[in-house]
Amino acid sequence: MRIQAACVESIGGPFIIRDLDLEGPGPGEVLVRIRAAGICHTDLSARQLWPRLPMVFGHEGAGTVEAVGAGVKNVGPGDNVCLSYRSCGTCDQCATGQTAYCSTGINALNASGTRPDGSTALSRDGAPVHGHFFSQSSFATYALAHERNCVKIGDLSPVLAAPLGCGVQTGAGTVLNVLRPEPGSVLAVFGAGSVGLSAAMAAVAVGCTVVAVDPAPARREAAQQLGATVIDPAAADVPAAIRDATDGGPHHALDTTGQSAVISQAIAALRQRGTLALVGIGKTAEFDVMTVMTKGLSLRGVIEGDAEPALFIPRLIELHQQGKLPLERIITEFPFTQIEAAAQASLAGEAIKPVLTFA
Ligand code: ZN
């Protein structure tokens, strides 16, 4: 079928909307008419270095199932779904519910640019176009997902549902599934983008105090509106300011930046026996081993908030319905045709969670 999709055609190049052809759903696959799609920093980082071009990104899609391939049982035509990451469902990690750490790997199922067998369902004038990003490539009017990464959302607005599949799940899941803070304890969030603010919302929802550190005024303001104390890293000795604001340091910290200097600030700020969750994409970090050792700190890498989407996304929807996850406060809508402007607004820190809408 003929679809419109935002293609990246050169490394670091802009999103360009093209007419493409999309194959119908194969075994296990689900054709989804996309109604909303969140832009995540992973899309914007990936387009800076992605070698297999042209490529269609997008991994926070939400929409309506149009058709399903052979063997699909959990969803059917007419179901409203949001799309998350895909896992194999059969390896040792998936068998114990740790689908974020699927042994088949994030790469093979989510970030190869093709199906696991090397094929792609997308083409332009007969020439292959890469896609299948997080088993969806949802910067498009239609996407081919897989039964394993579709989660039913009932009558929740697709604009609100879209970011549940990655950014919100990552932030809120890190708090609710990994850190599991006691009510009354303190969480410090480094980077108040959509992941950091989702963590802040979840922490507030379970009775915690939140301190958020971010250089962008718009993100600090959003954090403040969610109930956090905010710190401008350009204007303060960050660890000292956090300790002052938290009566001796936070019990938990979450780094979304992946930056060595920021990770060091988190380690310096944490109170004894605190935990630092690392969720930001980074390369190498240098930190003071003696501080980590003498304070008895724990460092924990986290993918997708340790969340199994089929179980965790319904929990997030419930929290939203209870008014405890005010997603609308971090979302800015853009029409799909304005995808590049939405990307630039995200990079500039003006839009925290841009969500594309489709006519
Ligand atoms: Zn697996």
GROMACS .gro file of C-alpha atoms and ligand atoms in nm:
model
  360
    1MET     CA    1   0.000   0.000   0.000
    2ARG     CA    2   0.102   0.360  -0.052
    3ILE     CA    3   0.194   0.555   0.264
    4GLN     CA    4   0.365   0.879   0.360
    5ALA     CA    5   0.675   0.849   0.578
    6ALA     CA    6   0.946   1.082   0.706
    7CYS     CA    7   1.273   0.960   0.552
    8VAL     CA    8   1.626   1.040   0.662
    9GLU     CA    9   1.830   1.026   0.342
   10SER     CA   10   2.176   1.135   0.456
   11ILE     CA   11   2.367   1.096   0.783
   12GLY     CA   12   2.256   1.383   1.005
   13GLY     CA   13   2.011   1.500   0.740
   14PRO     CA   14   1.657   1.628   0.800
   15PHE     CA   15   1.331   1.436   0.794
   16ILE     CA   16   1.181   1.451   0.444
   17ILE     CA   17   0.824   1.330   0.387
   18ARG     CA   18   0.806   1.086   0.095
   19ASP     CA   19   0.548   0.859  -0.066
   20LEU     CA   20   0.658   0.501   0.004
   21ASP     CA   21   0.518   0.153  -0.048
   22LEU     CA   22   0.455  -0.070   0.254
   23GLU     CA   23   0.401  -0.446   0.234
   24GLY     CA   24   0.103  -0.604   0.406
   25PRO     CA   25   0.153  -0.779   0.740
   26GLY     CA   26   0.353  -1.104   0.738
   27PRO     CA   27   0.330  -1.373   1.008
   28GLY     CA   28   0.313  -1.214   1.354
   29GLU     CA   29   0.296  -0.863   1.208
   30VAL     CA   30   0.033  -0.598   1.267
   31LEU     CA   31  -0.052  -0.313   1.027
   32VAL     CA   32  -0.130   0.001   1.227
   33ARG     CA   33  -0.276   0.326   1.100
   34ILE     CA   34  -0.068   0.577   1.296
   35ARG     CA   35  -0.266   0.855   1.466
   36ALA     CA   36   0.011   0.999   1.684
   37ALA     CA   37   0.385   0.946   1.720
   38GLY     CA   38   0.619   1.083   1.985
   39ILE     CA   39   0.965   1.208   1.895
   40CYS     CA   40   1.228   1.069   2.130
   41HIS     CA   41   1.592   1.176   2.159
   42THR     CA   42   1.690   0.828   2.040
   43ASP     CA   43   1.538   0.909   1.698
   44LEU     CA   44   1.737   1.231   1.679
   45SER     CA   45   2.062   1.072   1.800
   46ALA     CA   46   2.021   0.778   1.563
   47ARG     CA   47   1.977   0.996   1.254
   48GLN     CA   48   2.317   1.156   1.327
   49LEU     CA   49   2.500   0.828   1.272
   50TRP     CA   50   2.268   0.578   1.104
   51PRO     CA   51   2.453   0.415   0.812
   52ARG     CA   52   2.164   0.226   0.643
   53LEU     CA   53   1.986   0.494   0.441
   54PRO     CA   54   1.727   0.594   0.350
   55MET     CA   55   1.569   0.515   0.686
   56VAL     CA   56   1.236   0.572   0.859
   57PHE     CA   57   1.262   0.627   1.238
   58GLY     CA   58   0.989   0.669   1.499
   59HIS     CA   59   0.939   0.438   1.797
   60GLU     CA   60   0.653   0.589   1.997
   61GLY     CA   61   0.361   0.522   1.766
   62ALA     CA   62  -0.006   0.495   1.857
   63GLY     CA   63  -0.301   0.425   1.632
   64THR     CA   64  -0.555   0.173   1.516
   65VAL     CA   65  -0.498  -0.181   1.394
   66GLU     CA   66  -0.598  -0.213   1.028
   67ALA     CA   67  -0.497  -0.571   0.955
   68VAL     CA   68  -0.303  -0.856   1.113
   69GLY     CA   69  -0.079  -1.127   0.970
   70ALA     CA   70  -0.096  -1.503   1.022
   71GLY     CA   71  -0.088  -1.622   1.381
   72VAL     CA   72  -0.165  -1.288   1.549
   73LYS     CA   73  -0.399  -1.350   1.844
   74ASN     CA   74  -0.368  -1.062   2.092
   75VAL     CA   75  -0.489  -0.774   1.871
   76GLY     CA   76  -0.727  -0.741   1.580
   77PRO     CA   77  -0.862  -0.483   1.333
   78GLY     CA   78  -1.017  -0.184   1.508
   79ASP     CA   79  -0.813  -0.215   1.829
   80ASN     CA   80  -0.646   0.105   1.945
   81VAL     CA   81  -0.285   0.034   2.038
   82CYS     CA   82   0.038   0.199   2.133
   83LEU     CA   83   0.366   0.058   2.010
   84SER     CA   84   0.667  -0.016   2.226
   85TYR     CA   85   0.993  -0.207   2.187
   86ARG     CA   86   0.996  -0.569   2.070
   87SER     CA   87   1.140  -0.869   2.251
   88CYS     CA   88   1.159  -1.235   2.146
   89GLY     CA   89   0.936  -1.373   2.422
   90THR     CA   90   1.120  -1.705   2.448
   91CYS     CA   91   1.477  -1.647   2.572
   92ASP     CA   92   1.588  -1.686   2.935
   93GLN     CA   93   1.536  -1.313   3.009
   94CYS     CA   94   1.194  -1.290   2.842
   95ALA     CA   95   1.084  -1.608   3.020
   96THR     CA   96   1.134  -1.433   3.356
   97GLY     CA   97   0.960  -1.110   3.248
   98GLN     CA   98   1.285  -0.920   3.186
   99THR     CA   99   1.197  -0.843   2.825
  100ALA     CA  100   1.403  -0.522   2.822
  101TYR     CA  101   1.712  -0.741   2.849
  102CYS     CA  102   1.601  -0.992   2.581
  103SER     CA  103   1.899  -1.207   2.483
  104THR     CA  104   1.803  -1.183   2.117
  105GLY     CA  105   1.904  -0.826   2.163
  106ILE     CA  106   1.777  -0.476   2.122
  107ASN     CA  107   1.966  -0.456   1.794
  108ALA     CA  108   1.828  -0.752   1.605
  109LEU     CA  109   1.465  -0.680   1.691
  110ASN     CA  110   1.464  -0.302   1.726
  111ALA     CA  111   1.758  -0.127   1.568
  112SER     CA  112   1.883  -0.312   1.262
  113GLY     CA  113   1.677  -0.120   1.007
  114THR     CA  114   1.522  -0.443   0.884
  115ARG     CA  115   1.317  -0.739   1.002
  116PRO     CA  116   1.525  -1.003   1.187
  117ASP     CA  117   1.556  -1.192   0.854
  118GLY     CA  118   1.717  -0.890   0.685
  119SER     CA  119   1.416  -0.791   0.471
  120THR     CA  120   1.238  -0.456   0.475
  121ALA     CA  121   0.869  -0.394   0.412
  122LEU     CA  122   0.931  -0.038   0.290
  123SER     CA  123   1.033   0.073  -0.057
  124ARG     CA  124   1.033   0.381  -0.277
  125ASP     CA  125   0.984   0.339  -0.650
  126GLY     CA  126   1.095  -0.023  -0.608
  127ALA     CA  127   1.415   0.059  -0.416
  128PRO     CA  128   1.436  -0.071  -0.058
  129VAL     CA  129   1.395   0.176   0.229
  130HIS     CA  130   1.513   0.077   0.577
  131GLY     CA  131   1.271   0.080   0.866
  132HIS     CA  132   1.133  -0.161   1.128
  133PHE     CA  133   1.282   0.076   1.389
  134PHE     CA  134   1.168  -0.067   1.724
  135SER     CA  135   0.957  -0.293   1.507
  136GLN     CA  136   0.743   0.000   1.391
  137SER     CA  137   0.909   0.303   1.216
  138SER     CA  138   0.610   0.512   1.316
  139PHE     CA  139   0.705   0.847   1.157
  140ALA     CA  140   0.460   0.739   0.889
  141THR     CA  141   0.090   0.726   0.816
  142TYR     CA  142   0.099   0.346   0.851
  143ALA     CA  143   0.347   0.119   1.029
  144LEU     CA  144   0.412  -0.254   1.042
  145ALA     CA  145   0.448  -0.352   1.405
  146HIS     CA  146   0.468  -0.697   1.559
  147GLU     CA  147   0.217  -0.861   1.788
  148ARG     CA  148   0.476  -0.849   2.068
  149ASN     CA  149   0.512  -0.471   2.069
  150CYS     CA  150   0.144  -0.374   2.042
  151VAL     CA  151  -0.038  -0.284   2.364
  152LYS     CA  152  -0.412  -0.211   2.365
  153ILE     CA  153  -0.500   0.136   2.499
  154GLY     CA  154  -0.882   0.133   2.489
  155ASP     CA  155  -1.021   0.483   2.444
  156LEU     CA  156  -0.713   0.672   2.568
  157SER     CA  157  -0.621   0.954   2.329
  158PRO     CA  158  -0.344   0.839   2.090
  159VAL     CA  159  -0.159   1.167   2.159
  160LEU     CA  160  -0.132   1.071   2.526
  161ALA     CA  161  -0.069   0.704   2.451
  162ALA     CA  162   0.216   0.754   2.203
  163PRO     CA  163   0.497   0.841   2.448
  164LEU     CA  164   0.400   0.560   2.687
  165GLY     CA  165   0.580   0.312   2.461
  166CYS     CA  166   0.930   0.444   2.526
  167GLY     CA  167   1.003   0.774   2.705
  168VAL     CA  168   0.735   0.762   2.974
  169GLN     CA  169   0.785   0.389   3.028
  170THR     CA  170   1.160   0.445   3.069
  171GLY     CA  171   1.129   0.724   3.325
  172ALA     CA  172   0.831   0.598   3.521
  173GLY     CA  173   0.948   0.236   3.500
  174THR     CA  174   1.289   0.321   3.641
  175VAL     CA  175   1.117   0.469   3.945
  176LEU     CA  176   0.836   0.216   3.990
  177ASN     CA  177   1.014  -0.104   3.883
  178VAL     CA  178   1.379  -0.042   3.969
  179LEU     CA  179   1.432   0.226   4.236
  180ARG     CA  180   1.100   0.158   4.413
  181PRO     CA  181   1.141   0.455   4.648
  182GLU     CA  182   0.985   0.464   4.994
  183PRO     CA  183   0.724   0.739   5.039
  184GLY     CA  184   0.899   1.044   5.181
  185SER     CA  185   1.234   0.964   5.019
  186VAL     CA  186   1.406   1.192   4.770
  187LEU     CA  187   1.481   1.142   4.400
  188ALA     CA  188   1.725   1.364   4.208
  189VAL     CA  189   1.668   1.374   3.833
  190PHE     CA  190   1.951   1.484   3.605
  191GLY     CA  191   1.801   1.604   3.277
  192ALA     CA  192   1.437   1.714   3.289
  193GLY     CA  193   1.336   1.598   2.942
  194SER     CA  194   1.050   1.355   2.884
  195VAL     CA  195   1.227   1.064   3.057
  196GLY     CA  196   1.336   1.270   3.357
  197LEU     CA  197   0.996   1.433   3.398
  198SER     CA  198   0.818   1.099   3.364
  199ALA     CA  199   1.039   0.975   3.647
  200ALA     CA  200   0.950   1.288   3.844
  201MET     CA  201   0.576   1.233   3.791
  202ALA     CA  202   0.603   0.869   3.902
  203ALA     CA  203   0.807   0.964   4.209
  204VAL     CA  204   0.558   1.234   4.311
  205ALA     CA  205   0.276   0.981   4.253
  206VAL     CA  206   0.428   0.748   4.515
  207GLY     CA  207   0.486   1.024   4.769
  208CYS     CA  208   0.847   1.122   4.704
  209THR     CA  209   1.018   1.459   4.687
  210VAL     CA  210   1.196   1.540   4.359
  211VAL     CA  211   1.490   1.765   4.273
  212ALA     CA  212   1.547   1.823   3.902
  213VAL     CA  213   1.865   1.958   3.742
  214ASP     CA  214   1.850   2.095   3.388
  215PRO     CA  215   2.013   2.386   3.201
  216ALA     CA  216   1.698   2.461   2.989
  217PRO     CA  217   1.458   2.712   3.149
  218ALA     CA  218   1.149   2.557   2.985
  219ARG     CA  219   1.233   2.214   3.122
  220ARG     CA  220   1.302   2.354   3.470
  221GLU     CA  221   0.968   2.531   3.462
  222ALA     CA  222   0.788   2.210   3.365
  223ALA     CA  223   0.964   2.024   3.646
  224GLN     CA  224   0.862   2.291   3.893
  225GLN     CA  225   0.498   2.265   3.782
  226LEU     CA  226   0.513   1.892   3.854
  227GLY     CA  227   0.620   1.968   4.208
  228ALA     CA  228   0.999   1.941   4.183
  229THR     CA  229   1.261   2.169   4.331
  230VAL     CA  230   1.477   2.281   4.039
  231ILE     CA  231   1.845   2.361   4.003
  232ASP     CA  232   2.017   2.541   3.716
  233PRO     CA  233   2.354   2.367   3.678
  234ALA     CA  234   2.506   2.682   3.527
  235ALA     CA  235   2.429   2.882   3.841
  236ALA     CA  236   2.515   2.641   4.123
  237ASP     CA  237   2.759   2.391   4.270
  238VAL     CA  238   2.519   2.112   4.180
  239PRO     CA  239   2.603   1.847   4.446
  240ALA     CA  240   2.610   2.111   4.722
  241ALA     CA  241   2.284   2.267   4.602
  242ILE     CA  242   2.115   1.926   4.593
  243ARG     CA  243   2.239   1.832   4.939
  244ASP     CA  244   2.117   2.169   5.073
  245ALA     CA  245   1.776   2.119   4.914
  246THR     CA  246   1.738   1.761   5.037
  247ASP     CA  247   1.867   1.762   5.394
  248GLY     CA  248   2.177   1.558   5.323
  249GLY     CA  249   2.133   1.425   4.972
  250PRO     CA  250   1.882   1.222   4.770
  251HIS     CA  251   1.823   0.852   4.831
  252HIS     CA  252   1.793   0.790   4.459
  253ALA     CA  253   1.921   0.957   4.146
  254LEU     CA  254   1.844   0.910   3.779
  255ASP     CA  255   2.077   1.026   3.502
  256THR     CA  256   1.925   1.078   3.160
  257THR     CA  257   2.226   1.258   3.010
  258GLY     CA  258   2.493   0.986   2.979
  259GLN     CA  259   2.751   1.260   3.042
  260SER     CA  260   3.052   1.182   3.259
  261ALA     CA  261   3.049   1.515   3.446
  262VAL     CA  262   2.679   1.483   3.527
  263ILE     CA  263   2.717   1.124   3.650
  264SER     CA  264   2.995   1.248   3.881
  265GLN     CA  265   2.762   1.516   4.019
  266ALA     CA  266   2.499   1.252   4.091
  267ILE     CA  267   2.753   1.034   4.272
  268ALA     CA  268   2.872   1.331   4.479
  269ALA     CA  269   2.517   1.436   4.568
  270LEU     CA  270   2.370   1.097   4.669
  271ARG     CA  271   2.337   1.012   5.034
  272GLN     CA  272   2.494   0.697   5.182
  273ARG     CA  273   2.371   0.372   5.029
  274GLY     CA  274   2.189   0.558   4.755
  275THR     CA  275   2.126   0.425   4.406
  276LEU     CA  276   2.204   0.588   4.073
  277ALA     CA  277   2.005   0.463   3.775
  278LEU     CA  278   2.177   0.522   3.440
  279VAL     CA  279   1.924   0.553   3.157
  280GLY     CA  280   2.093   0.803   2.922
  281ILE     CA  281   2.287   0.703   2.614
  282GLY     CA  282   2.659   0.765   2.674
  283LYS     CA  283   3.003   0.629   2.600
  284THR     CA  284   3.252   0.640   2.887
  285ALA     CA  285   3.234   0.803   3.228
  286GLU     CA  286   3.499   0.880   3.486
  287PHE     CA  287   3.395   0.889   3.851
  288ASP     CA  288   3.547   0.871   4.196
  289VAL     CA  289   3.562   0.505   4.293
  290MET     CA  290   3.631   0.586   4.660
  291THR     CA  291   3.312   0.791   4.684
  292VAL     CA  292   3.105   0.509   4.536
  293MET     CA  293   3.272   0.259   4.769
  294THR     CA  294   3.272   0.453   5.095
  295LYS     CA  295   2.913   0.571   5.053
  296GLY     CA  296   2.804   0.220   4.956
  297LEU     CA  297   2.637   0.345   4.639
  298SER     CA  298   2.474   0.123   4.379
  299LEU     CA  299   2.498   0.202   4.006
  300ARG     CA  300   2.233   0.037   3.791
  301GLY     CA  301   2.191   0.053   3.414
  302VAL     CA  302   1.826   0.047   3.305
  303ILE     CA  303   1.666  -0.013   2.965
  304GLU     CA  304   1.300   0.081   2.906
  305GLY     CA  305   1.241   0.110   3.281
  306ASP     CA  306   1.271  -0.270   3.320
  307ALA     CA  307   0.916  -0.267   3.187
  308GLU     CA  308   0.736  -0.548   3.010
  309PRO     CA  309   0.510  -0.326   2.796
  310ALA     CA  310   0.203  -0.553   2.799
  311LEU     CA  311   0.194  -0.537   3.179
  312PHE     CA  312   0.338  -0.193   3.255
  313ILE     CA  313   0.163   0.029   3.000
  314PRO     CA  314  -0.184  -0.061   3.137
  315ARG     CA  315  -0.049   0.040   3.481
  316LEU     CA  316   0.063   0.377   3.340
  317ILE     CA  317  -0.281   0.429   3.182
  318GLU     CA  318  -0.440   0.359   3.520
  319LEU     CA  319  -0.211   0.613   3.690
  320HIS     CA  320  -0.307   0.870   3.426
  321GLN     CA  321  -0.677   0.801   3.479
  322GLN     CA  322  -0.624   0.860   3.852
  323GLY     CA  323  -0.467   1.199   3.772
  324LYS     CA  324  -0.127   1.084   3.896
  325LEU     CA  325   0.056   1.091   3.563
  326PRO     CA  326  -0.027   1.429   3.404
  327LEU     CA  327   0.123   1.346   3.064
  328GLU     CA  328  -0.051   1.638   2.894
  329ARG     CA  329   0.184   1.876   3.077
  330ILE     CA  330   0.492   1.752   2.892
  331ILE     CA  331   0.336   1.707   2.544
  332THR     CA  332   0.342   1.957   2.258
  333GLU     CA  333   0.148   1.857   1.946
  334PHE     CA  334   0.279   1.914   1.593
  335PRO     CA  335   0.118   1.809   1.264
  336PHE     CA  336   0.315   1.525   1.100
  337THR     CA  337   0.411   1.757   0.813
  338GLN     CA  338   0.597   1.974   1.069
  339ILE     CA  339   0.818   1.687   1.189
  340GLU     CA  340   1.146   1.869   1.128
  341ALA     CA  341   1.025   2.177   1.319
  342ALA     CA  342   0.917   1.944   1.601
  343ALA     CA  343   1.263   1.785   1.604
  344GLN     CA  344   1.430   2.126   1.622
  345ALA     CA  345   1.199   2.235   1.905
  346SER     CA  346   1.297   1.922   2.095
  347LEU     CA  347   1.670   1.977   2.038
  348ALA     CA  348   1.636   2.338   2.153
  349GLY     CA  349   1.469   2.229   2.477
  350GLU     CA  350   1.149   2.417   2.385
  351ALA     CA  351   0.923   2.115   2.341
  352ILE     CA  352   0.972   1.843   2.603
  353LYS     CA  353   0.778   1.568   2.430
  354PRO     CA  354   0.677   1.659   2.075
  355VAL     CA  355   0.396   1.434   1.955
  356LEU     CA  356   0.314   1.428   1.584
  357THR     CA  357  -0.050   1.409   1.486
  358PHE     CA  358  -0.188   1.266   1.163
  359ALA     CA  359  -0.488   1.408   0.979
  360ZN      ZN  360   1.403  -1.243   2.458
   0.00000   0.00000   0.00000
